[in-house]
Amino acid sequence: MFSIASADDPTALDDGSFLFDQTHDDLLSMPMSTDSIHLKGGIAPIPGFSNLGYGRESSASSVHYGDLQDTSELSTSHEREASTPGAFVNGYGAHYTPSPLQHPFTPNSAVNGMTNIQKKLISRLDDGDANTTLNRTDAKTQLSLNDHPSMARTPQSLGRESQTSSTPELSQAQGQPKKHRRTNSLPVKGKVVEMKANSSIPAELSWSEFGRQCILAAENSRLNPFTLHPAEYKLLREHVTHAQVTIYLNIRNAILRLWHRNPLVYVSLSEAAGCARDKRYFGLAKVAYQWLLRHGYINFGCVEVPNTVGTIPKSKAKGALRRTIIVVGAGMSGLGCARHLEGLFAQLGDQLTDTGEHPPQIIVLEARPRVGGRVYSHPFLQQADSTLPPGHRCTAEMGAQIVTGFEHGNPMNTIIRGQLGIPYHGLRDNTILYDYDGTVVDRSQDILVEKLYNDVLERAAVYRNKPAAHRTVEGDRNLMAFGREPTDTGGSTVAELEMSDTPLAANAESTASTKQEKPTTGVEKLAGRAYQLSAGFNPDITAAETVQSMGWKLKPSASNAQSLDLDMIAKASEYPTLGQTMDEGLRQYQLLVDLKPRDMRLLSWHHANLEYANAVSVNQLSLSGWDQDIGNEFEGEHTEVIGGYQQVPRGLWQCPNKLDVRFNHVIKTVRYNTDEQEVGKAVRLECTNGEVYVADKVILTTPLGVLKSGSVTFEPPLPDWKQDVIERMGFGLLNKIVLVYEKAFWEPDRDMFGLLNEAELEASMRPEDYSAKRGRFYLFWNCIKTSGRPVLVALMAGEAAHYAEATSDNQLVREVTDRLDAMFAPNHVPLPSEAIVTRWKKDPFARGSYSYVGPKTQAGDYDVMARPHGPLHFAGEATCGTHPATVHGAYLAGLRVAAEVAETIIGPIKIPSPLIEKRVKIEPSSATASVDAKRRFDPAVPASRDNKPGRIQRNEDYEAAIIGAILEQIGERPIKPGRTGVNPFLLYTKDFWYICKQACDDAQKAKTGNPEAKASKQEIRNAVGLQWRTAEQAVKQPYMDQASNARDNATANTAEFQERVAIWDKEAVRIRREYIQAHPPEGGNEELILNSRTAIELGAGKRLRRL
């Protein structure tokens, strides 16, 4: 027989004493092994910590059960078959020059078989010394880093000529090797930090490459590289000019570049200042650094940060205050919040001690005997015959399971790949579907039905809420794209320009504009199969024409003029739902095409897939807001963590030092006072075990389901605006049945397969007849590569999730076994050796799986959930409107509330006065001025001086001073106008290329019968050319006029440029002559220097230090 574990009891699925009993330390501090490691590129990883390679980021994912990333116990860094180590797939190798620390160590790089970093990581992930820290100045570690040959090369250089790292150059000034790695030793308290302009801008990079890397870094941080974040806009609008916005954005993006190059090392203020190209902008750099730091864009996760907490002055020591902050919940949101708060108060602690206050005490209260919350990797009873490397436990994900793309801003990228180095398995899009009777669904029919489903989904999207608009201001994209900065001549601030009628600059469209995010596409979150949603369908094309273009045949009684009318069903109720609207669309399509019962089963399978993604029946999803997070999806392949997703919350808990997490503390009552008090704590927490805690601030990361249940009493009750939103928002349910076998009877390389379900009335053509059963075992995950055992995870979505709660384990296992037996006939499917059934609704500390947008949920409700009330602050996935129902959304909510609480204690970011120093002109007659000028225009990387003869260096320094004088007085040499597109055909091509491409693609698909077929570029070019040649004169004329005007403008601009550059050249010669006369060079050579010209004077656009 088989053994079954269920989740009826709140601790049944918890590790309990297994995780925390000291008798099991051998399992917590298990050695890391490199056995059976197979990395692409042939580089072996550092066990458990080496997969630091970490790819392009962007924006967000989900806390879904069965969707979120999995986290379990300590796992070694290993790679098997299609599993992917962070450093080598979708890594910065294709976009950035990666950090040298991205490259794994080989076993030979360790001291006594293990590197110092490994030893320290293991000590943090077990229950050992909580005070162990990651010291990046450890001599042995540095020796290992510097001596190992593979560590001096980037992933690009592994396949071609070695190239120089583009990390900051601070350490070069200290005589470090030219193959530099960005490392920061912890600063000495009280020591003044030296800041030097340009010191974080690598000399080896061209400005255009540097600009490209900075832009990608911003994109990988969920920030628009060319636009101020609304919070930045609010902070700076009264202090900067429009030109200074571009300068600020360049600095901000460069700071992000530093962080992404090596997230194992914190970014310091001096490094941030080094991103400024002139010391006048140190104020901007400081503001950018403070903003990024506080809001969790840099120095977040499992990274050791400096502690600036100083000694409280004696005059204030007697009455020194220490506040208490309590975080309720040790899930991803709570741990992320507590970790970031500790980091903020360490890095900004001097601001507290200077005012006579100690940094706050941070305590995390957790109801369970483990960390992770809804991220839980449950160990199997039988650990033998594992395919995982020695020391790893075989586990299955009870909750979060899938990382839905590392790229385009997912913070899990930094933590999983960049800091903890956890291995993961990339999922392949090779889903196969089985019909209810076990027969395989024809792939072509599957594609045909999916197109129909997507069309109905897009038509329902017409009723989507419009995204909110945000006021902000944009920098100069053209300059930023090439790493350049505008000439800063001062002027009115952005706020002043917005309130005045001042005319805009010639090349500026707006000084401050209302920007509205308009997501054009979105991939439905966490689905077993992704749905690519477009900005909408073409209303000029009828449904009959659309369905024929998909490959369907119209019924003889249907006409091309027929279309779908969803207005009646969408407006029939005050609270319309997605399911009702789509079902009406499917019914209307039955009048146009001959749908069969199997087609209805396929369509219902797609419904079940959406129910999995949203943890609720589609009949309970808001029509206008169900996909409110569209456009925020991350990019890259979906992945599963090898060895358990719970490694991630455990890493946050223990790295770089243990957080104060107190387990088995169930909150019963929250008594709070919203009045400002000088004495006493504002909040009193009473636990069911009788313990009482008092705090100044409380951060509740409690799941929305628990808040809905009323199991936590608030005294006084929460205000109506908060309680109402708790009731309006939905909290859904998804359950799993985990089946462990002795041997796999399915295809081991297929990551997932789906199962269609019959309607309650056999062969029914009514969509509503499928709702009760369509989510039963609708998708199976094959978890062999991540769990180490032959494991299938069957999903119970929609109404089936509630069926699992009410059905016995034995019956569920028998039902799923019967279904599998039919699918894999004639082979017999045995009963599993072990089975685990989740019941998240019955879990008193979850009361469900994750949030969804219900019919009564209003636009902006997620933001209302996030709003604080007095000393009470709220976090968790249900407070993250951009990434709800996701692990990364929960974590981002923790970062948000950490910044929120820190500001209430430390205060808002202080804008220096003056923010930007006034430009000081050089006075040639003053000896002091000449010294200052020389210092100002020294090459940005002075370390190179040691590598050059003194005479050459002196000449370069002298030239630098001359150039400084020229730039101070007349600015940069005018830039030659770019070539303007004056060919009317090219202008026409720009407008019609994608229209012709679509037509050519459709023709190619029809010709080959391959739905994935694409037309070649030459075919598209030919089609555009033919369309241009046959176009009427009225169509061509606007393009010909535009080309004519462009030619006239280009002629005028060229003449103006020649005039301006002649004046500039003449003035530059004069300034050079006057400078040489006032400051004769050492050793003469006045005539030679007088007649020479630098690249800047010649308009070559190269930086001085590269001459």
Short mmCIF file of N, CA, C and O in Angstrom, two decimals, residues 652-746:
data_model
loop_
_atom_site.label_atom_id
_atom_site.label_comp_id
_atom_site.label_asym_id
_atom_site.label_seq_id
_atom_site.Cartn_x
_atom_site.Cartn_y
_atom_site.Cartn_z
N LEU A 652 17.17 33.88 2.85
CA LEU A 652 16.85 35.20 3.37
C LEU A 652 16.90 35.22 4.90
O LEU A 652 17.28 36.23 5.50
N TRP A 653 16.49 34.15 5.50
CA TRP A 653 16.49 34.07 6.96
C TRP A 653 17.91 34.06 7.52
O TRP A 653 18.22 34.73 8.50
N GLN A 654 18.82 33.31 6.88
CA GLN A 654 20.11 33.04 7.50
C GLN A 654 21.29 33.77 6.88
O GLN A 654 22.38 33.74 7.45
N CYS A 655 21.14 34.39 5.74
CA CYS A 655 22.28 35.03 5.08
C CYS A 655 22.06 36.54 4.97
O CYS A 655 21.00 36.96 4.54
N PRO A 656 23.05 37.35 5.33
CA PRO A 656 24.40 36.98 5.77
C PRO A 656 24.49 36.65 7.26
O PRO A 656 25.52 36.20 7.74
N ASN A 657 23.43 36.91 8.02
CA ASN A 657 23.37 36.51 9.43
C ASN A 657 21.92 36.22 9.75
O ASN A 657 21.02 36.64 9.03
N LYS A 658 21.68 35.50 10.82
CA LYS A 658 20.32 35.07 11.12
C LYS A 658 19.45 36.23 11.57
O LYS A 658 19.85 37.05 12.40
N LEU A 659 18.26 36.28 11.01
CA LEU A 659 17.24 37.20 11.50
C LEU A 659 16.64 36.64 12.79
O LEU A 659 16.66 35.42 13.02
N ASP A 660 16.10 37.50 13.61
CA ASP A 660 15.46 37.09 14.86
C ASP A 660 14.04 36.63 14.56
O ASP A 660 13.08 37.40 14.62
N VAL A 661 13.92 35.34 14.19
CA VAL A 661 12.62 34.76 13.87
C VAL A 661 12.19 33.88 15.04
O VAL A 661 12.94 33.00 15.47
N ARG A 662 10.99 34.11 15.53
CA ARG A 662 10.47 33.36 16.67
C ARG A 662 9.26 32.55 16.20
O ARG A 662 8.24 33.12 15.81
N PHE A 663 9.44 31.23 16.24
CA PHE A 663 8.46 30.33 15.66
C PHE A 663 7.34 29.99 16.65
O PHE A 663 7.44 30.23 17.86
N ASN A 664 6.27 29.40 16.11
CA ASN A 664 5.12 28.94 16.90
C ASN A 664 4.48 30.08 17.70
O ASN A 664 4.01 29.88 18.82
N HIS A 665 4.46 31.27 17.12
CA HIS A 665 3.82 32.42 17.73
C HIS A 665 2.61 32.80 16.88
O HIS A 665 2.75 33.47 15.85
N VAL A 666 1.45 32.35 17.30
CA VAL A 666 0.21 32.62 16.58
C VAL A 666 -0.43 33.87 17.17
O VAL A 666 -0.74 33.92 18.37
N ILE A 667 -0.62 34.90 16.34
CA ILE A 667 -1.18 36.16 16.80
C ILE A 667 -2.69 36.00 17.02
O ILE A 667 -3.41 35.53 16.13
N LYS A 668 -3.13 36.38 18.20
CA LYS A 668 -4.55 36.31 18.54
C LYS A 668 -5.20 37.69 18.48
O LYS A 668 -6.29 37.84 17.92
N THR A 669 -4.53 38.69 19.06
CA THR A 669 -5.11 40.03 19.14
C THR A 669 -4.05 41.09 18.84
O THR A 669 -2.89 40.96 19.28
N VAL A 670 -4.45 42.10 18.10
CA VAL A 670 -3.59 43.25 17.83
C VAL A 670 -4.27 44.47 18.43
O VAL A 670 -5.31 44.93 17.95
N ARG A 671 -3.69 44.99 19.51
CA ARG A 671 -4.21 46.21 20.14
C ARG A 671 -3.27 47.35 19.73
O ARG A 671 -2.07 47.27 19.94
N TYR A 672 -3.85 48.40 19.19
CA TYR A 672 -3.00 49.47 18.66
C TYR A 672 -3.60 50.84 18.97
O TYR A 672 -4.80 50.98 19.25
N ASN A 673 -2.74 51.83 18.91
CA ASN A 673 -3.14 53.21 19.17
C ASN A 673 -2.62 54.07 18.02
O ASN A 673 -1.42 54.09 17.76
N THR A 674 -3.50 54.76 17.35
CA THR A 674 -3.09 55.58 16.21
C THR A 674 -2.67 56.98 16.62
O THR A 674 -2.19 57.74 15.78
N ASP A 675 -2.83 57.32 17.90
CA ASP A 675 -2.43 58.65 18.36
C ASP A 675 -0.92 58.73 18.50
O ASP A 675 -0.26 57.76 18.89
N GLU A 676 -0.37 59.90 18.19
CA GLU A 676 1.06 60.11 18.37
C GLU A 676 1.37 60.09 19.86
O GLU A 676 0.74 60.77 20.65
N GLN A 677 2.36 59.29 20.26
CA GLN A 677 2.70 59.16 21.67
C GLN A 677 4.18 59.41 21.87
O GLN A 677 5.00 59.01 21.06
N GLU A 678 4.52 60.04 22.95
CA GLU A 678 5.92 60.22 23.31
C GLU A 678 6.40 59.08 24.18
O GLU A 678 7.56 58.73 24.20
N VAL A 679 5.48 58.49 24.95
CA VAL A 679 5.85 57.45 25.90
C VAL A 679 5.05 56.20 25.58
O VAL A 679 3.88 56.26 25.25
N GLY A 680 5.71 55.03 25.69
CA GLY A 680 5.01 53.78 25.50
C GLY A 680 4.97 53.33 24.05
O GLY A 680 5.21 54.10 23.13
N LYS A 681 4.69 52.06 23.87
CA LYS A 681 4.63 51.47 22.55
C LYS A 681 3.22 51.59 21.98
O LYS A 681 2.23 51.55 22.71
N ALA A 682 3.15 51.70 20.66
CA ALA A 682 1.86 51.93 20.01
C ALA A 682 1.06 50.67 19.79
O ALA A 682 -0.15 50.72 19.61
N VAL A 683 1.73 49.51 19.79
CA VAL A 683 1.04 48.26 19.45
C VAL A 683 1.36 47.19 20.49
O VAL A 683 2.50 47.09 20.97
N ARG A 684 0.35 46.41 20.81
CA ARG A 684 0.51 45.28 21.73
C ARG A 684 -0.03 44.04 21.03
O ARG A 684 -1.20 44.01 20.61
N LEU A 685 0.82 43.05 20.87
CA LEU A 685 0.44 41.80 20.20
C LEU A 685 0.29 40.70 21.24
O LEU A 685 1.20 40.44 22.03
N GLU A 686 -0.86 40.03 21.22
CA GLU A 686 -1.11 38.93 22.15
C GLU A 686 -1.16 37.63 21.36
O GLU A 686 -1.87 37.52 20.35
N CYS A 687 -0.37 36.65 21.78
CA CYS A 687 -0.27 35.36 21.07
C CYS A 687 -1.09 34.30 21.79
O CYS A 687 -1.39 34.41 22.98
N THR A 688 -1.44 33.26 21.07
CA THR A 688 -2.23 32.18 21.65
C THR A 688 -1.45 31.39 22.70
O THR A 688 -2.05 30.71 23.53
N ASN A 689 -0.12 31.48 22.66
CA ASN A 689 0.69 30.78 23.67
C ASN A 689 0.86 31.60 24.94
O ASN A 689 1.61 31.22 25.84
N GLY A 690 0.17 32.74 25.03
CA GLY A 690 0.21 33.56 26.23
C GLY A 690 1.25 34.66 26.20
O GLY A 690 1.24 35.55 27.06
N GLU A 691 2.16 34.63 25.23
CA GLU A 691 3.20 35.66 25.18
C GLU A 691 2.63 36.96 24.63
O GLU A 691 1.72 36.96 23.80
N VAL A 692 3.20 38.06 25.11
CA VAL A 692 2.77 39.39 24.70
C VAL A 692 3.98 40.18 24.23
O VAL A 692 5.04 40.15 24.87
N TYR A 693 3.83 40.86 23.10
CA TYR A 693 4.91 41.70 22.56
C TYR A 693 4.38 43.11 22.37
O TYR A 693 3.21 43.31 22.00
N VAL A 694 5.23 44.08 22.64
CA VAL A 694 4.87 45.47 22.38
C VAL A 694 5.84 46.02 21.35
O VAL A 694 7.01 45.63 21.30
N ALA A 695 5.35 46.92 20.51
CA ALA A 695 6.17 47.43 19.41
C ALA A 695 5.74 48.83 19.05
O ALA A 695 4.62 49.27 19.34
N ASP A 696 6.66 49.55 18.41
CA ASP A 696 6.34 50.87 17.87
C ASP A 696 5.68 50.76 16.51
O ASP A 696 4.83 51.56 16.15
N LYS A 697 6.14 49.78 15.73
CA LYS A 697 5.59 49.53 14.40
C LYS A 697 5.36 48.04 14.24
O LYS A 697 6.19 47.22 14.67
N VAL A 698 4.26 47.69 13.60
CA VAL A 698 3.97 46.28 13.29
C VAL A 698 3.70 46.18 11.80
O VAL A 698 2.93 46.97 11.24
N ILE A 699 4.36 45.22 11.17
CA ILE A 699 4.18 44.97 9.74
C ILE A 699 3.47 43.62 9.59
O ILE A 699 4.01 42.58 9.96
N LEU A 700 2.27 43.65 9.08
CA LEU A 700 1.46 42.44 8.94
C LEU A 700 1.62 41.89 7.52
O LEU A 700 1.17 42.52 6.56
N THR A 701 2.26 40.74 7.41
CA THR A 701 2.35 40.06 6.12
C THR A 701 1.39 38.87 6.09
O THR A 701 1.53 37.97 5.28
N THR A 702 0.44 38.89 7.00
CA THR A 702 -0.56 37.83 7.11
C THR A 702 -1.29 37.65 5.79
O THR A 702 -1.69 38.63 5.16
N PRO A 703 -1.49 36.40 5.33
CA PRO A 703 -2.23 36.19 4.08
C PRO A 703 -3.62 36.82 4.14
O PRO A 703 -4.25 36.90 5.20
N LEU A 704 -4.08 37.27 2.99
CA LEU A 704 -5.41 37.88 2.90
C LEU A 704 -6.48 36.93 3.42
O LEU A 704 -7.46 37.35 4.04
N GLY A 705 -6.29 35.63 3.17
CA GLY A 705 -7.27 34.66 3.64
C GLY A 705 -7.43 34.65 5.14
O GLY A 705 -8.53 34.46 5.67
N VAL A 706 -6.33 34.85 5.86
CA VAL A 706 -6.39 34.89 7.32
C VAL A 706 -7.10 36.16 7.78
O VAL A 706 -7.90 36.15 8.71
N LEU A 707 -6.81 37.29 7.12
CA LEU A 707 -7.50 38.53 7.47
C LEU A 707 -9.00 38.40 7.20
O LEU A 707 -9.83 38.90 7.97
N LYS A 708 -9.36 37.73 6.12
CA LYS A 708 -10.77 37.53 5.81
C LYS A 708 -11.46 36.64 6.85
O LYS A 708 -12.65 36.83 7.15
N SER A 709 -10.73 35.67 7.38
CA SER A 709 -11.33 34.71 8.32
C SER A 709 -11.67 35.33 9.66
O SER A 709 -12.49 34.79 10.40
N GLY A 710 -11.03 36.46 10.00
CA GLY A 710 -11.29 37.10 11.28
C GLY A 710 -10.62 36.43 12.46
O GLY A 710 -10.95 36.71 13.62
N SER A 711 -9.67 35.53 12.20
CA SER A 711 -9.00 34.83 13.30
C SER A 711 -8.08 35.75 14.09
O SER A 711 -7.68 35.42 15.20
N VAL A 712 -7.71 36.90 13.51
CA VAL A 712 -6.93 37.90 14.22
C VAL A 712 -7.86 39.06 14.57
O VAL A 712 -8.51 39.63 13.69
N THR A 713 -7.92 39.37 15.87
CA THR A 713 -8.80 40.44 16.34
C THR A 713 -8.02 41.75 16.43
O THR A 713 -6.91 41.78 16.99
N PHE A 714 -8.59 42.80 15.88
CA PHE A 714 -7.97 44.13 15.96
C PHE A 714 -8.78 44.98 16.93
O PHE A 714 -10.01 45.07 16.82
N GLU A 715 -8.09 45.59 17.86
CA GLU A 715 -8.73 46.49 18.82
C GLU A 715 -7.99 47.82 18.84
O GLU A 715 -6.82 47.87 19.24
N PRO A 716 -8.62 48.91 18.39
CA PRO A 716 -9.98 48.97 17.83
C PRO A 716 -10.06 48.28 16.48
O PRO A 716 -9.02 48.02 15.85
N PRO A 717 -11.27 47.98 16.00
CA PRO A 717 -11.39 47.33 14.68
C PRO A 717 -10.76 48.19 13.59
O PRO A 717 -10.67 49.41 13.71
N LEU A 718 -10.32 47.54 12.53
CA LEU A 718 -9.75 48.28 11.40
C LEU A 718 -10.79 49.22 10.84
O LEU A 718 -12.00 48.92 10.86
N PRO A 719 -10.39 50.37 10.32
CA PRO A 719 -11.37 51.32 9.76
C PRO A 719 -12.11 50.70 8.57
O PRO A 719 -11.64 49.74 7.96
N ASP A 720 -13.25 51.28 8.26
CA ASP A 720 -14.08 50.72 7.18
C ASP A 720 -13.34 50.64 5.86
O ASP A 720 -13.51 49.68 5.10
N TRP A 721 -12.51 51.66 5.53
CA TRP A 721 -11.83 51.65 4.23
C TRP A 721 -10.89 50.47 4.11
O TRP A 721 -10.68 49.95 3.01
N LYS A 722 -10.33 50.02 5.23
CA LYS A 722 -9.43 48.85 5.19
C LYS A 722 -10.24 47.56 5.24
O LYS A 722 -9.96 46.62 4.47
N GLN A 723 -11.23 47.48 6.11
CA GLN A 723 -12.01 46.26 6.23
C GLN A 723 -12.81 45.99 4.97
O GLN A 723 -12.94 44.84 4.53
N ASP A 724 -13.29 47.04 4.34
CA ASP A 724 -14.08 46.86 3.11
C ASP A 724 -13.23 46.27 1.98
O ASP A 724 -13.70 45.41 1.22
N VAL A 725 -12.00 46.73 1.86
CA VAL A 725 -11.17 46.20 0.78
C VAL A 725 -10.78 44.75 1.06
O VAL A 725 -10.65 43.94 0.14
N ILE A 726 -10.61 44.41 2.33
CA ILE A 726 -10.33 43.01 2.68
C ILE A 726 -11.49 42.13 2.24
O ILE A 726 -11.29 41.02 1.71
N GLU A 727 -12.70 42.62 2.40
CA GLU A 727 -13.88 41.83 2.02
C GLU A 727 -14.08 41.82 0.51
O GLU A 727 -14.54 40.81 -0.05
N ARG A 728 -13.74 42.93 -0.18
CA ARG A 728 -13.96 42.99 -1.63
C ARG A 728 -13.00 42.10 -2.41
O ARG A 728 -13.38 41.50 -3.42
N MET A 729 -11.76 42.06 -1.97
CA MET A 729 -10.75 41.31 -2.73
C MET A 729 -10.96 39.81 -2.58
O MET A 729 -11.50 39.34 -1.57
N GLY A 730 -10.55 39.08 -3.60
CA GLY A 730 -10.71 37.64 -3.57
C GLY A 730 -9.46 36.93 -3.11
O GLY A 730 -8.34 37.41 -3.31
N PHE A 731 -9.66 35.78 -2.46
CA PHE A 731 -8.53 34.95 -2.06
C PHE A 731 -8.85 33.52 -2.49
O PHE A 731 -9.80 32.91 -2.00
N GLY A 732 -8.09 33.02 -3.43
CA GLY A 732 -8.43 31.78 -4.11
C GLY A 732 -7.78 30.54 -3.53
O GLY A 732 -7.12 30.56 -2.50
N LEU A 733 -7.97 29.44 -4.26
CA LEU A 733 -7.52 28.13 -3.79
C LEU A 733 -6.99 27.29 -4.95
O LEU A 733 -7.61 27.22 -6.01
N LEU A 734 -5.85 26.70 -4.72
CA LEU A 734 -5.28 25.72 -5.64
C LEU A 734 -4.71 24.60 -4.79
O LEU A 734 -4.03 24.85 -3.79
N ASN A 735 -4.99 23.37 -5.15
CA ASN A 735 -4.45 22.23 -4.40
C ASN A 735 -3.69 21.29 -5.32
O ASN A 735 -3.83 21.34 -6.55
N LYS A 736 -2.88 20.44 -4.69
CA LYS A 736 -2.03 19.50 -5.43
C LYS A 736 -2.16 18.10 -4.85
O LYS A 736 -2.40 17.94 -3.65
N ILE A 737 -1.95 17.14 -5.71
CA ILE A 737 -1.79 15.75 -5.27
C ILE A 737 -0.42 15.29 -5.75
O ILE A 737 -0.17 15.20 -6.96
N VAL A 738 0.47 15.05 -4.81
CA VAL A 738 1.84 14.67 -5.12
C VAL A 738 1.93 13.14 -5.09
O VAL A 738 1.57 12.51 -4.10
N LEU A 739 2.39 12.57 -6.18
CA LEU A 739 2.45 11.11 -6.35
C LEU A 739 3.90 10.68 -6.54
O LEU A 739 4.55 11.10 -7.50
N VAL A 740 4.40 9.86 -5.62
CA VAL A 740 5.78 9.38 -5.67
C VAL A 740 5.77 7.91 -6.08
O VAL A 740 5.05 7.10 -5.49
N TYR A 741 6.57 7.57 -7.09
CA TYR A 741 6.63 6.20 -7.60
C TYR A 741 8.04 5.66 -7.49
O TYR A 741 9.01 6.40 -7.30
N GLU A 742 8.13 4.34 -7.64
CA GLU A 742 9.44 3.70 -7.64
C GLU A 742 10.11 3.81 -9.00
O GLU A 742 11.33 3.80 -9.12
N LYS A 743 9.29 3.92 -10.04
CA LYS A 743 9.82 3.99 -11.40
C LYS A 743 8.88 4.83 -12.25
O LYS A 743 7.66 4.74 -12.12
N ALA A 744 9.45 5.63 -13.13
CA ALA A 744 8.64 6.49 -13.99
C ALA A 744 8.01 5.67 -15.12
O ALA A 744 8.70 4.88 -15.78
N PHE A 745 6.72 5.83 -15.33
CA PHE A 745 6.02 5.16 -16.43
C PHE A 745 5.66 6.17 -17.52
O PHE A 745 4.98 5.83 -18.48
N TRP A 746 6.07 7.42 -17.34
CA TRP A 746 5.80 8.48 -18.30
C TRP A 746 7.10 8.89 -18.97
O TRP A 746 8.19 8.42 -18.60
#
